[in-house]
XYZ file of C-alpha atoms in Angstrom:
357
model
C 0.000 0.000 0.000
C 1.341 3.439 -0.888
C 0.172 6.977 -0.377
C 1.718 10.117 -1.805
C 1.511 13.560 -0.204
C 3.032 16.824 -1.344
C 5.368 17.484 1.565
C 8.908 17.250 0.175
C 11.796 19.681 0.164
C 10.298 21.712 -2.670
C 6.812 21.946 -1.159
C 5.605 25.531 -1.093
C 4.415 27.121 2.137
C 1.613 29.666 1.918
C -0.906 31.427 4.135
C -4.485 31.523 2.867
C -6.971 34.378 3.171
C -8.094 33.063 6.535
C -4.573 33.158 7.941
C -4.156 29.368 7.853
C -0.751 27.927 6.969
C -0.463 25.277 4.236
C 2.579 23.311 3.064
C 2.198 21.672 -0.358
C 0.991 19.965 -2.390
C 2.178 22.708 -4.732
C 5.911 22.384 -5.347
C 8.671 24.628 -6.604
C 10.122 21.580 -8.356
C 13.768 21.296 -9.320
C 13.653 24.457 -11.430
C 13.363 27.189 -10.363
C 13.229 25.266 -7.090
C 13.290 26.715 -3.560
C 14.175 30.373 -3.184
C 17.560 29.428 -1.722
C 18.572 27.799 -5.028
C 19.005 31.297 -6.494
C 17.391 30.281 -9.779
C 14.544 32.744 -9.705
C 12.239 30.975 -7.271
C 10.519 33.306 -4.826
C 8.121 30.965 -3.015
C 9.056 29.772 0.491
C 9.569 26.002 0.663
C 10.387 23.354 3.227
C 14.044 23.621 2.167
C 14.016 27.362 2.822
C 12.456 26.745 6.241
C 15.171 24.180 7.029
C 17.880 26.661 6.050
C 16.279 29.252 8.340
C 16.260 26.759 11.232
C 19.997 26.100 10.838
C 19.665 22.574 9.461
C 21.555 23.252 6.242
C 25.088 24.553 5.838
C 25.012 27.214 3.073
C 28.677 26.508 2.340
C 28.210 22.732 1.986
C 25.015 22.427 -0.031
C 25.504 19.633 -2.572
C 29.001 19.235 -1.195
C 29.726 22.927 -1.727
C 29.064 22.720 -5.469
C 25.876 24.786 -5.306
C 25.760 28.316 -3.949
C 22.877 29.129 -1.622
C 21.044 32.459 -1.771
C 20.351 33.132 1.901
C 18.912 36.596 1.174
C 16.297 35.084 -1.152
C 15.355 32.632 1.592
C 14.882 35.450 4.095
C 12.617 37.334 1.695
C 10.618 34.189 0.920
C 10.136 33.204 4.549
C 8.973 36.719 5.387
C 6.079 36.124 2.986
C 4.888 33.447 5.427
C 5.936 35.089 8.690
C 4.266 38.454 7.970
C 0.680 37.243 7.448
C 0.942 35.006 10.522
C 2.372 37.747 12.719
C 5.423 35.630 13.549
C 9.148 36.072 13.565
C 10.852 34.467 10.586
C 12.354 31.632 12.635
C 9.048 30.801 14.325
C 7.314 30.718 10.946
C 9.956 28.344 9.612
C 9.410 26.063 12.616
C 5.670 26.096 11.924
C 6.294 25.131 8.283
C 8.456 22.191 9.330
C 5.977 21.097 12.008
C 3.070 21.131 9.550
C 5.041 19.192 6.917
C 5.990 16.651 9.576
C 2.375 16.184 10.614
C 1.282 15.795 6.977
C 3.832 13.030 6.445
C 2.921 11.417 9.757
C -0.762 11.286 8.891
C 0.054 9.704 5.524
C 1.944 6.924 7.318
C -0.878 6.510 9.835
C -3.287 6.003 6.936
C -1.322 2.978 5.695
C -0.416 1.567 9.116
C -2.718 2.291 12.045
C -5.820 2.445 9.850
C -4.838 -0.928 8.379
C -4.304 -2.572 11.757
C -0.510 -2.146 11.817
C 1.276 -0.561 14.783
C 4.173 1.613 13.539
C 5.654 1.532 17.043
C 6.964 -1.924 16.170
C 8.507 -0.835 12.877
C 11.770 0.667 11.679
C 11.299 3.914 9.756
C 13.476 4.081 6.629
C 14.250 7.457 5.081
C 14.763 8.040 1.387
C 15.328 11.231 -0.583
C 17.711 14.104 -0.058
C 15.350 15.943 2.304
C 14.302 12.900 4.350
C 16.738 13.580 7.173
C 15.397 17.072 7.831
C 12.399 15.839 9.799
C 12.644 12.027 9.839
C 13.281 11.780 13.578
C 10.326 14.053 14.334
C 8.078 11.797 12.265
C 9.469 8.725 14.027
C 8.824 10.199 17.464
C 5.270 11.110 16.475
C 4.690 7.503 15.328
C 6.517 5.909 18.245
C 9.051 4.151 16.001
C 12.059 2.956 18.013
C 14.592 3.204 15.185
C 15.265 5.244 12.051
C 17.551 3.987 9.284
C 18.772 6.209 6.464
C 20.688 4.086 3.945
C 23.972 5.233 2.549
C 22.178 5.563 -0.789
C 19.178 7.206 0.894
C 19.445 10.493 -0.993
C 19.195 8.549 -4.257
C 17.048 5.730 -2.904
C 14.694 5.555 -5.891
C 17.563 5.224 -8.346
C 19.365 2.727 -6.116
C 16.173 0.714 -5.772
C 15.713 0.620 -9.528
C 19.209 -0.839 -9.908
C 18.569 -3.745 -7.547
C 14.871 -4.353 -8.136
C 13.288 -7.066 -10.221
C 11.718 -6.134 -13.528
C 8.093 -6.944 -12.912
C 4.597 -6.680 -14.306
C 1.183 -8.152 -13.683
C -1.886 -9.126 -15.653
C -5.427 -8.776 -14.323
C -8.889 -9.989 -15.219
C -12.386 -9.856 -13.813
C -14.397 -13.000 -13.274
C -17.146 -13.672 -10.748
C -16.999 -16.932 -8.770
C -18.820 -18.016 -5.633
C -17.075 -20.709 -3.630
C -20.427 -22.435 -3.050
C -20.583 -23.167 -6.797
C -16.925 -22.904 -7.721
C -15.918 -23.763 -11.309
C -12.269 -24.784 -11.019
C -11.820 -25.331 -14.761
C -12.967 -21.807 -15.627
C -10.857 -20.344 -12.811
C -7.775 -22.223 -14.006
C -8.371 -20.997 -17.558
C -8.295 -17.394 -16.334
C -5.103 -18.010 -14.368
C -3.473 -19.717 -17.353
C -4.315 -16.805 -19.646
C -2.882 -14.257 -17.223
C 0.198 -16.399 -16.666
C 0.770 -16.616 -20.428
C 0.722 -12.819 -20.616
C 3.304 -12.569 -17.826
C 5.462 -15.242 -19.431
C 5.472 -13.387 -22.746
C 6.641 -10.263 -20.894
C 9.419 -12.192 -19.147
C 10.649 -13.708 -22.407
C 10.509 -10.421 -24.294
C 11.233 -7.556 -21.870
C 13.381 -9.484 -19.400
C 15.244 -11.782 -21.754
C 18.432 -13.004 -20.104
C 17.167 -12.574 -16.547
C 18.695 -14.908 -13.992
C 15.366 -16.088 -12.563
C 11.636 -15.472 -12.705
C 9.018 -15.739 -9.973
C 5.250 -15.852 -10.469
C 2.682 -14.896 -7.835
C -1.070 -15.411 -7.934
C -3.795 -13.503 -6.111
C -7.495 -12.738 -6.223
C -9.789 -9.988 -5.006
C -12.470 -11.602 -2.855
C -15.195 -10.659 -0.396
C -17.899 -12.126 1.745
C -21.126 -12.467 -0.233
C -22.713 -9.084 -0.985
C -19.970 -7.062 0.682
C -19.036 -3.747 -0.978
C -15.253 -4.027 -0.648
C -12.828 -6.723 -1.752
C -9.661 -7.989 -0.093
C -6.643 -9.118 -2.108
C -5.604 -12.602 -1.033
C -2.642 -14.601 -2.321
C -3.470 -17.992 -3.745
C -1.745 -20.925 -2.036
C -1.148 -22.561 -5.434
C -1.013 -21.559 -9.078
C -4.055 -23.675 -9.927
C -7.104 -25.158 -8.236
C -6.391 -28.853 -8.716
C -8.679 -30.252 -6.032
C -11.273 -29.399 -3.412
C -8.450 -29.154 -0.910
C -6.970 -26.226 -2.878
C -10.311 -24.423 -2.655
C -10.443 -25.119 1.090
C -6.908 -23.746 1.520
C -7.916 -20.565 -0.265
C -10.991 -20.216 1.931
C -8.807 -20.543 5.022
C -6.398 -17.909 3.668
C -9.293 -15.549 2.996
C -10.903 -16.110 6.398
C -7.672 -15.013 8.089
C -7.789 -11.565 6.498
C -11.001 -9.878 7.805
C -10.047 -10.391 11.484
C -6.568 -9.021 10.777
C -7.805 -6.002 8.836
C -11.157 -5.239 10.406
C -11.309 -7.231 13.673
C -14.406 -9.103 12.499
C -15.298 -12.133 10.405
C -18.273 -14.021 8.977
C -17.186 -17.648 8.579
C -20.711 -18.830 7.739
C -20.992 -16.531 4.730
C -20.198 -17.554 1.167
C -17.063 -16.045 -0.410
C -17.101 -14.365 -3.812
C -14.084 -13.871 -6.070
C -14.380 -10.936 -8.481
C -10.821 -10.189 -9.624
C -7.780 -12.221 -10.652
C -4.118 -11.244 -10.808
C -0.902 -12.960 -11.872
C 2.418 -11.144 -11.451
C 5.936 -11.995 -12.541
C 9.208 -10.699 -11.115
C 12.373 -11.118 -13.193
C 15.704 -10.996 -11.401
C 18.030 -9.136 -13.754
C 21.277 -9.888 -11.948
C 22.547 -11.475 -8.767
C 25.180 -8.892 -7.871
C 25.099 -7.161 -4.520
C 24.380 -3.415 -4.678
C 27.430 -1.173 -4.718
C 28.489 1.379 -2.141
C 28.077 5.122 -2.499
C 31.423 6.861 -2.112
C 32.066 10.577 -2.105
C 35.187 12.099 -3.634
C 34.366 15.511 -2.169
C 37.226 16.839 -0.060
C 35.755 18.910 2.745
C 37.442 21.267 5.076
C 36.576 20.656 8.695
C 32.971 21.763 9.362
C 32.057 23.983 12.251
C 32.093 22.017 15.490
C 28.507 22.974 16.307
C 25.586 24.840 14.816
C 22.512 26.404 16.361
C 19.318 24.700 15.243
C 15.656 25.119 16.095
C 13.294 22.159 16.440
C 9.738 22.236 15.041
C 8.398 23.016 18.530
C 10.498 26.187 18.604
C 13.141 24.929 21.047
C 16.718 25.890 20.134
C 19.795 23.715 20.661
C 23.468 23.582 19.773
C 24.004 20.580 17.522
C 27.374 18.936 17.019
C 28.194 18.700 13.308
C 29.436 15.361 11.962
C 30.604 14.366 8.506
C 28.739 11.204 7.464
C 31.877 9.537 6.100
C 33.762 10.056 9.364
C 31.239 8.177 11.512
C 31.760 4.578 12.586
C 29.865 2.010 14.638
C 30.626 3.822 17.899
C 27.336 5.254 19.214
C 27.079 9.020 19.605
C 24.320 11.131 21.071
C 22.550 14.211 19.785
C 21.769 16.996 19.376
C 23.635 16.565 16.121
C 23.738 17.337 12.428
C 25.097 14.620 10.134
C 26.062 15.897 6.699
C 27.141 14.387 3.409
C 27.377 15.991 -0.043
C 23.930 14.582 -0.807
C 21.923 14.937 2.391
C 21.641 16.360 5.890
C 20.187 14.560 8.896
C 18.921 16.366 11.977
C 19.095 14.441 15.272
C 17.935 15.726 18.644
C 18.741 13.675 21.753
C 18.645 10.309 20.017
C 21.623 7.947 19.810
C 23.129 7.341 16.383
C 25.922 5.452 14.641
C 26.974 4.374 11.159
C 26.471 0.701 10.426
C 29.001 -1.537 8.701
C 26.892 -1.225 5.537
C 27.207 2.561 5.661
C 23.668 3.354 6.816
C 22.975 5.956 9.462
C 21.102 4.259 12.317
C 19.283 6.418 14.858
C 17.853 4.854 18.021
C 15.443 6.250 20.568
């Protein structure tokens, strides 16, 4: 399950006619980008707010290869602070707090509202701006650990390099288990499987392996909403296969909705076959920086979303090791910046930044 919200580094902050602050979904994009990029953008963004709060080093943005226009950021943030009657720094904190809550609610929608407790999960950050408010999101959710991979700033690209090439084929077809036609069901599955196989042979020729998965969309009789359930086998060869599917379906309503109706008939309305093609078996590479950096300032004043100020020790990502350190801290690399309050953090052997409550 995925949900997208406009609350990234380029998300524009604005105050409406009623004096209410909004962050996103409108975005400044990559060009002209946030006001601090100095490319003509004038709208205040989450990146501009983070610069105002001391999270970003103007002299080390993109490893020092991109100049930051601090004056443009001040002018942009004043466009938010003025209508709200706030100081510039307080307005920036409000922008970050609202963006954090927007992201938090998006995660709640796909966890708590689906019967999953995020307090038992590790929060993984991806994207160059993820580290700006990742720990604040984690605290709001109750997550005990945050992990930002070494390739986190380019996580989408890194994921594409190591992911399977995949597709699926879908069909509609109504079946009631009380009068189940296994031959017709198997014909649908075979047709969808043939479509996936043709894709694997054409688009993923030379792949090292292929894996097929089978699922249906099913519901209790006359229900309005379907649940996707994986099929135990690729075909219904016997009554036992039908019974195994029924058992797999019956396990889902209690998990998702805390209720069940075991006496009701089950209806299948949708069919899906997917194929994943492993393109190579190599382990993903490491992300190494060739940027030579002069020693950063030992500490930098930062302001948390709640308005509290702190002096944060500044660490270069590449200089960290597995020895735990404690915040407040700023961890910087040429590609990203991570803000840490009082949490403990270290760099794993794989290069990831691990932050523990």
